[in-house]
Coordinates of C-alpha atoms and ligand atoms in Angstrom, one line a residue:
M10 CA -16.6 -33.2 14.4
L11 CA -15.4 -36.3 16.0
P12 CA -16.7 -39.5 14.5
L13 CA -19.4 -41.2 16.5
M14 CA -17.7 -44.5 16.4
P15 CA -14.2 -44.9 17.8
L16 CA -11.6 -45.0 15.0
Q17 CA -10.3 -48.4 16.0
M18 CA -13.3 -50.6 16.7
T19 CA -11.4 -53.8 17.4
P20 CA -8.0 -53.1 18.9
S21 CA -5.2 -55.4 18.0
Y22 CA -4.2 -55.8 21.6
P23 CA -4.6 -57.4 24.0
R24 CA -4.7 -60.5 21.9
L25 CA -4.8 -64.3 22.3
E26 CA -2.8 -66.1 19.6
V27 CA -3.7 -69.7 19.0
N28 CA -1.1 -71.9 17.2
L29 CA -3.2 -74.5 15.3
D30 CA -0.1 -76.3 14.2
I31 CA 0.8 -77.2 17.8
L32 CA -2.7 -78.2 18.5
E33 CA -2.8 -80.4 15.4
E34 CA 0.3 -82.2 16.4
N35 CA -1.0 -82.8 19.9
A36 CA -4.3 -84.1 18.3
R37 CA -2.4 -86.5 16.1
V38 CA -0.3 -87.9 18.9
L39 CA -3.3 -88.2 21.3
L40 CA -5.4 -89.9 18.6
E41 CA -2.6 -92.4 17.9
K42 CA -2.2 -93.2 21.6
C43 CA -5.9 -93.6 22.1
H44 CA -6.1 -95.8 19.0
S45 CA -3.2 -98.0 20.2
W46 CA -4.9 -98.2 23.7
G47 CA -8.3 -99.1 22.1
I48 CA -9.8 -96.0 23.8
S49 CA -12.1 -93.5 22.3
P50 CA -11.1 -89.8 22.9
V51 CA -13.5 -87.0 23.9
V52 CA -12.4 -83.4 23.5
V53 CA -13.4 -81.2 26.5
T54 CA -14.2 -77.8 25.1
K55 CA -15.0 -75.8 28.3
G56 CA -11.4 -74.3 28.4
F57 CA -12.1 -72.4 25.2
L58 CA -15.8 -71.9 25.4
A59 CA -16.2 -74.3 22.5
D60 CA -14.9 -71.6 20.2
P61 CA -16.1 -72.5 16.7
V62 CA -12.7 -72.1 15.0
L63 CA -11.0 -74.4 17.5
A64 CA -13.9 -76.9 17.7
C65 CA -13.9 -77.2 13.9
A66 CA -10.2 -77.6 13.8
F67 CA -10.4 -80.5 16.3
R68 CA -13.2 -82.1 14.3
D69 CA -11.0 -81.8 11.2
F70 CA -8.1 -83.3 13.0
G71 CA -10.2 -86.4 13.6
F72 CA -12.2 -86.1 16.8
A73 CA -15.8 -87.1 16.8
K74 CA -16.9 -86.6 20.5
F75 CA -17.0 -83.4 22.4
A76 CA -17.9 -82.4 26.0
D77 CA -18.6 -79.1 27.6
S78 CA -19.9 -78.0 31.0
N79 CA -22.1 -75.4 29.4
L80 CA -25.3 -76.3 27.6
A81 CA -25.3 -73.2 25.3
N82 CA -21.8 -74.2 24.0
L83 CA -23.1 -77.7 23.2
V84 CA -26.2 -76.4 21.4
R85 CA -23.9 -74.3 19.3
L86 CA -21.6 -77.3 18.5
R87 CA -24.7 -79.3 17.5
G88 CA -25.5 -76.5 15.0
L89 CA -22.0 -76.5 13.7
F90 CA -21.5 -80.2 13.4
G91 CA -24.9 -81.7 12.8
P92 CA -26.0 -85.0 14.2
Q93 CA -22.8 -86.9 13.4
V94 CA -20.8 -86.0 16.6
V95 CA -21.5 -87.2 20.1
L96 CA -21.9 -84.3 22.6
F97 CA -21.8 -84.6 26.4
L98 CA -22.9 -82.2 29.1
I99 CA -20.2 -82.9 31.7
R100 CA -21.8 -80.8 34.3
L101 CA -24.9 -82.3 36.1
P102 CA -27.9 -80.6 34.4
M103 CA -30.3 -78.1 35.9
L104 CA -33.9 -79.2 35.6
E105 CA -34.7 -76.4 33.2
E106 CA -32.1 -77.8 30.8
L107 CA -33.7 -81.2 30.4
D108 CA -35.9 -80.4 27.4
T109 CA -33.0 -78.7 25.5
L110 CA -30.8 -81.7 26.2
N111 CA -33.4 -84.1 24.8
A112 CA -34.2 -81.8 21.8
Y113 CA -30.5 -81.5 20.7
G114 CA -29.5 -85.1 21.5
I115 CA -27.0 -84.1 24.1
V116 CA -25.9 -86.8 26.6
P117 CA -25.8 -85.4 30.2
F118 CA -23.9 -86.7 33.2
V119 CA -26.6 -87.6 35.8
S120 CA -26.1 -88.5 39.4
H121 CA -29.7 -88.5 40.9
G122 CA -32.6 -90.9 40.4
E123 CA -35.0 -88.0 40.4
V124 CA -33.3 -86.5 37.4
L125 CA -33.4 -89.8 35.6
E126 CA -37.1 -90.0 36.2
R127 CA -37.6 -86.4 34.9
L128 CA -35.5 -87.2 31.8
N129 CA -37.7 -90.3 31.2
S130 CA -40.9 -88.2 31.1
V131 CA -39.3 -85.5 28.9
A132 CA -38.1 -88.2 26.5
W133 CA -41.5 -90.0 26.7
K134 CA -43.2 -86.7 25.6
S135 CA -40.8 -86.1 22.7
G136 CA -40.7 -89.7 21.7
K137 CA -36.9 -89.5 21.6
V138 CA -35.0 -91.9 23.9
Q139 CA -32.5 -90.0 26.1
P140 CA -29.0 -91.4 26.5
V141 CA -27.3 -90.6 29.8
V142 CA -23.9 -91.1 31.5
L143 CA -24.1 -92.1 35.1
A144 CA -21.6 -90.0 37.1
I145 CA -19.8 -92.1 39.7
E146 CA -18.0 -90.7 42.6
G147 CA -14.4 -91.8 42.3
G148 CA -12.9 -90.2 45.4
D149 CA -12.5 -86.5 44.4
G150 CA -15.6 -85.5 46.4
R151 CA -17.3 -83.8 43.6
E152 CA -20.2 -85.1 41.4
G153 CA -21.3 -88.7 41.2
M154 CA -23.4 -91.4 42.9
L155 CA -21.8 -93.5 45.5
F156 CA -20.9 -97.2 44.9
E157 CA -23.5 -98.4 47.3
E158 CA -26.3 -96.6 45.5
I159 CA -25.7 -98.4 42.2
P160 CA -28.0 -101.4 42.8
E161 CA -30.9 -99.0 43.6
V162 CA -30.3 -96.9 40.5
A163 CA -30.1 -100.1 38.4
K164 CA -33.5 -101.1 39.7
L165 CA -34.9 -97.7 38.9
L166 CA -33.5 -97.7 35.4
Q167 CA -35.4 -100.9 34.6
R168 CA -38.6 -98.8 35.1
L169 CA -37.5 -96.0 32.8
P170 CA -37.8 -97.2 29.2
Y171 CA -37.0 -93.8 27.7
V172 CA -33.7 -93.4 29.5
S173 CA -30.8 -95.4 28.0
V174 CA -27.5 -95.7 29.7
Y175 CA -24.6 -94.7 27.4
G176 CA -22.1 -95.4 30.1
I177 CA -20.6 -94.6 33.5
A178 CA -18.0 -91.9 34.2
T179 CA -15.7 -90.6 36.8
T180 CA -13.6 -87.5 37.1
L181 CA -10.5 -87.1 39.2
A182 CA -8.0 -84.4 40.2
C183 CA -10.4 -81.5 39.7
L184 CA -11.4 -80.6 43.2
S185 CA -9.4 -82.5 45.8
G186 CA -6.4 -83.3 43.6
V187 CA -7.1 -87.0 44.1
L188 CA -5.0 -88.9 41.5
P189 CA -6.4 -92.0 39.8
G190 CA -5.1 -95.4 40.7
W191 CA -5.6 -98.9 39.5
D192 CA -7.9 -99.6 42.5
T193 CA -10.3 -96.8 41.4
L194 CA -10.4 -98.3 37.9
D195 CA -11.0 -101.8 39.4
R196 CA -14.0 -100.5 41.3
L197 CA -15.4 -98.7 38.2
M198 CA -14.9 -101.9 36.2
Q199 CA -17.0 -103.7 38.8
V200 CA -19.8 -101.1 38.5
K201 CA -19.7 -101.4 34.7
E202 CA -19.9 -105.2 34.8
F203 CA -22.7 -105.1 37.3
L204 CA -24.7 -102.7 35.2
Q205 CA -24.0 -104.6 32.0
G206 CA -25.4 -107.7 33.8
V207 CA -28.6 -105.8 34.8
L208 CA -29.1 -104.0 31.5
G209 CA -28.1 -107.0 29.3
R210 CA -25.8 -105.0 27.0
D211 CA -22.4 -103.3 26.9
I212 CA -21.9 -99.8 28.3
V213 CA -19.0 -97.4 28.2
L214 CA -16.6 -96.7 31.0
S215 CA -15.4 -93.1 30.6
V216 CA -12.7 -91.4 32.6
G217 CA -11.4 -87.9 32.8
G218 CA -9.5 -85.8 32.6
T219 CA -5.8 -85.5 31.5
T220 CA -4.6 -86.9 34.9
F221 CA -5.5 -90.4 33.7
L222 CA -2.9 -90.3 30.9
A223 CA 0.0 -90.6 33.2
L224 CA -1.4 -93.9 34.6
W225 CA -1.1 -95.5 31.1
E226 CA 2.3 -94.4 30.1
E227 CA 3.8 -97.6 31.5
D228 CA 0.8 -100.0 31.6
P229 CA -1.8 -99.7 28.9
P230 CA -5.3 -99.3 30.2
W231 CA -7.6 -102.2 30.6
G232 CA -11.4 -102.0 30.7
V233 CA -11.6 -98.3 30.0
D234 CA -13.5 -97.3 26.9
E235 CA -13.2 -93.5 26.7
I236 CA -11.1 -90.7 28.0
R237 CA -12.1 -87.0 28.2
F238 CA -9.3 -84.5 28.1
G239 CA -8.8 -80.8 27.6
E240 CA -5.5 -79.8 29.2
A241 CA -3.3 -82.4 27.5
L242 CA -4.6 -81.5 24.0
L243 CA -4.5 -77.8 24.5
F244 CA -1.5 -77.2 26.8
G245 CA 0.5 -80.5 26.6
S246 CA 0.6 -80.4 30.4
D247 CA -0.9 -82.2 33.5
I248 CA -1.3 -79.7 36.3
S249 CA -2.4 -82.5 38.7
R250 CA 1.2 -83.7 38.6
K251 CA 2.7 -80.2 37.9
R252 CA 4.4 -81.5 34.7
N253 CA 4.6 -81.0 31.0
I254 CA 3.7 -84.2 29.2
P255 CA 7.0 -85.0 27.4
W256 CA 5.3 -86.5 24.3
L257 CA 3.1 -83.5 23.8
R258 CA 3.8 -79.9 22.8
Q259 CA 3.3 -76.8 25.0
G260 CA 2.9 -73.1 24.0
A261 CA -0.2 -73.3 21.7
F262 CA -1.6 -70.2 23.4
V263 CA 0.2 -66.9 23.7
I264 CA -1.2 -63.7 25.1
S265 CA 0.2 -60.4 24.0
A266 CA -0.4 -56.9 25.3
E267 CA 1.1 -53.4 25.1
I268 CA 3.3 -51.6 27.6
V269 CA 1.6 -48.4 28.7
E270 CA 3.9 -47.2 31.5
V271 CA 7.5 -47.7 32.4
R272 CA 8.6 -46.1 35.7
T273 CA 10.7 -46.7 38.7
K274 CA 8.5 -46.5 41.7
E275 CA 7.8 -47.8 45.1
P276 CA 4.5 -48.3 47.0
L277 CA 4.2 -46.2 50.1
K278 CA 5.8 -47.8 53.1
E279 CA 4.0 -45.9 55.8
G280 CA 0.4 -45.2 56.5
A281 CA -2.7 -47.3 56.7
F282 CA -3.0 -50.5 54.5
G283 CA -6.3 -51.9 53.5
Y284 CA -7.2 -54.6 51.0
D285 CA -6.7 -54.6 47.3
A286 CA -9.6 -54.1 44.8
F287 CA -10.4 -57.8 45.1
G288 CA -10.6 -58.0 48.9
K289 CA -7.2 -59.7 49.3
Q290 CA -4.5 -58.6 51.7
P291 CA -1.8 -57.2 49.5
S292 CA 1.7 -58.7 50.2
Q293 CA 3.9 -55.7 50.9
S294 CA 7.6 -56.1 50.3
F295 CA 9.5 -53.0 51.0
S296 CA 12.4 -53.5 48.6
G297 CA 13.0 -49.8 47.7
P298 CA 12.3 -48.3 44.3
R299 CA 11.9 -50.8 41.5
K300 CA 11.5 -50.4 37.8
R301 CA 7.9 -51.4 36.9
I302 CA 6.1 -51.7 33.7
L303 CA 2.3 -51.6 33.3
V304 CA 0.7 -53.7 30.6
A305 CA -2.7 -53.0 29.2
I306 CA -4.4 -56.2 30.2
G307 CA -6.0 -57.0 33.5
K308 CA -7.9 -59.6 35.6
Q309 CA -10.9 -58.9 33.4
D310 CA -9.1 -60.5 30.5
V311 CA -6.7 -63.0 32.0
D312 CA -5.6 -64.9 35.1
E313 CA -2.3 -63.4 35.9
N314 CA -1.3 -66.5 37.9
Q315 CA -1.2 -68.5 34.8
L316 CA 0.9 -66.3 32.6
Y317 CA 4.5 -67.3 31.9
F318 CA 7.0 -64.7 30.7
D319 CA 10.1 -65.7 28.9
D320 CA 12.4 -63.1 30.5
A321 CA 13.5 -65.0 33.6
H322 CA 14.6 -61.7 35.3
V323 CA 11.1 -60.3 35.2
T324 CA 8.4 -61.1 37.8
I325 CA 4.7 -60.5 37.7
V326 CA 3.9 -58.3 40.6
G327 CA 0.1 -58.6 40.2
A328 CA -2.9 -57.4 38.3
T329 CA -5.7 -55.0 38.7
S330 CA -8.9 -55.2 36.7
N331 CA -7.2 -53.6 33.7
Y332 CA -3.4 -53.6 34.3
L333 CA -0.8 -56.2 34.6
V334 CA 2.2 -55.0 36.6
L335 CA 5.7 -56.4 36.0
D336 CA 8.9 -55.8 38.0
V337 CA 11.7 -55.4 35.4
E338 CA 14.4 -54.1 37.7
E339 CA 16.6 -57.1 37.2
S340 CA 16.2 -57.4 33.5
T341 CA 18.9 -56.6 31.0
K342 CA 16.3 -55.7 28.3
S343 CA 15.0 -52.2 27.9
Y344 CA 11.2 -52.2 27.9
Q345 CA 9.6 -49.1 26.3
V346 CA 6.1 -47.7 26.2
G347 CA 4.4 -49.1 23.1
D348 CA 6.3 -52.4 23.1
I349 CA 4.3 -55.6 22.9
V350 CA 5.1 -58.2 25.5
S351 CA 4.0 -61.8 25.2
F352 CA 3.2 -64.6 27.7
R353 CA 2.7 -68.3 27.4
A354 CA -0.8 -68.8 28.8
G355 CA -2.1 -71.6 30.9
Y356 CA -5.7 -73.1 31.2
G357 CA -7.2 -70.4 33.4
A358 CA -5.6 -67.6 31.5
V359 CA -6.9 -68.9 28.2
L360 CA -10.4 -69.5 29.6
R361 CA -10.6 -65.9 30.9
A362 CA -9.3 -64.5 27.6
F363 CA -12.0 -66.4 25.6
L364 CA -14.5 -65.0 28.1
S365 CA -13.3 -61.4 27.6
P366 CA -14.7 -59.4 24.7
Y367 CA -11.7 -57.1 25.0
V368 CA -9.2 -59.8 23.9
A369 CA -8.7 -60.2 20.2
K370 CA -8.4 -63.8 19.1
V371 CA -5.9 -64.6 16.4
Y372 CA -5.4 -68.1 14.8
R373 CA -2.2 -69.1 13.2
G374 CA -1.5 -72.3 11.3
R375 CA -0.1 -73.7 8.2
K376 CA -3.4 -75.1 6.9
T377 CA -5.9 -72.6 8.2
G378 CA -4.0 -69.5 7.0
E379 CA -4.2 -66.7 9.4
G380 CA -7.5 -65.3 10.7
E381 CA -8.5 -62.7 13.2
R382 CA -11.7 -62.3 15.0
Ligands
PLP23 C1 -12.8 -80.5 32.8 C2 -13.3 -81.9 32.8 C3 -12.5 -82.8 32.1 C4 -11.2 -82.5 31.4 O1 -10.2 -82.3 32.3 P1 -8.7 -81.8 31.8 O2 -8.0 -81.9 33.0 O3 -8.9 -80.5 31.2 O4 -8.3 -82.8 30.8 C5 -13.0 -84.1 32.0 N1 -14.2 -84.4 32.6 C6 -14.9 -83.6 33.3 C7 -16.2 -84.0 33.9 C8 -14.5 -82.2 33.4 O5 -15.2 -81.4 34.1

């Protein structure tokens, strides 16, 4: 009789290895920078689904503010950390989320007066004042109120005693790739000063994400109170400028998977061609037979466009749902079935790996010991 359960319940591969030592060093450097700039840092956890092991590590490294685009992640962080940390929902809330936000003391980004009014009545009912961050459009064409709407919103806020403005925020380089400039910051400073005048107290100017760091490498920031970053801390890179940040470390995330086929083959040259399994037109290059390896990891687990392989003579041909295909024709190494290959993983690849239940997560680090989940 075969056992009812598979013999190996949690396969060791594919796996995502997280190097906590590298993350700790990035945390230390970023905390020091922010301290010297007089800016408060916020860890954006959406890139790793607010994974509890990583979130706790960042809290232990010294961060006290966290932001995520998913409310369930934030509720989990509240359970993990208690009331001491500040939590932001950095995606504009859906109406059905307002009660939960208020109950868990989570600070949402808001860009509409109607939502402020609704939050006010939710908070009035619970008796718990609701802090909010006003999202301001900074030029990227994504969320945020326009500059000319601010006076109207300020007037509205004076009628909403249960809504309290924590600050204003803008986000750049996410959608249109607009990079921040000093003129953007100048305008935000004007909004902040205007609102401080109306409200009669100080509020926070918060900017994100990683793209803002480059602005301050030469001239320290002025007037900004808070920065939200994920990419710099996790990957030591700034994709908006296609660069590695020279004062941070890369390579904290490595994805490994097993080779399940090694063969020299060639896709058919003739016949009818359709689209691939994802509706894309495959790029056909008829280069003759090539040695290919198939790796047991696919689009369901990873974004193959953000995997970096250390054998420069190997190219990633593409991926199906469950295979990654590499061309190893030019390589001097001999790849065998059963070998494990590893890739440095970028933002999208790590996010997808955390989303996939098929990818084992392994944490390595001097302090934490080694753990597997
Ligand atoms: C994702 C995000 C960030 C962090 O961006 P990084 O480029 O990962 O540093 C900051 N703010 C908001 C609103 C975001 O959505």
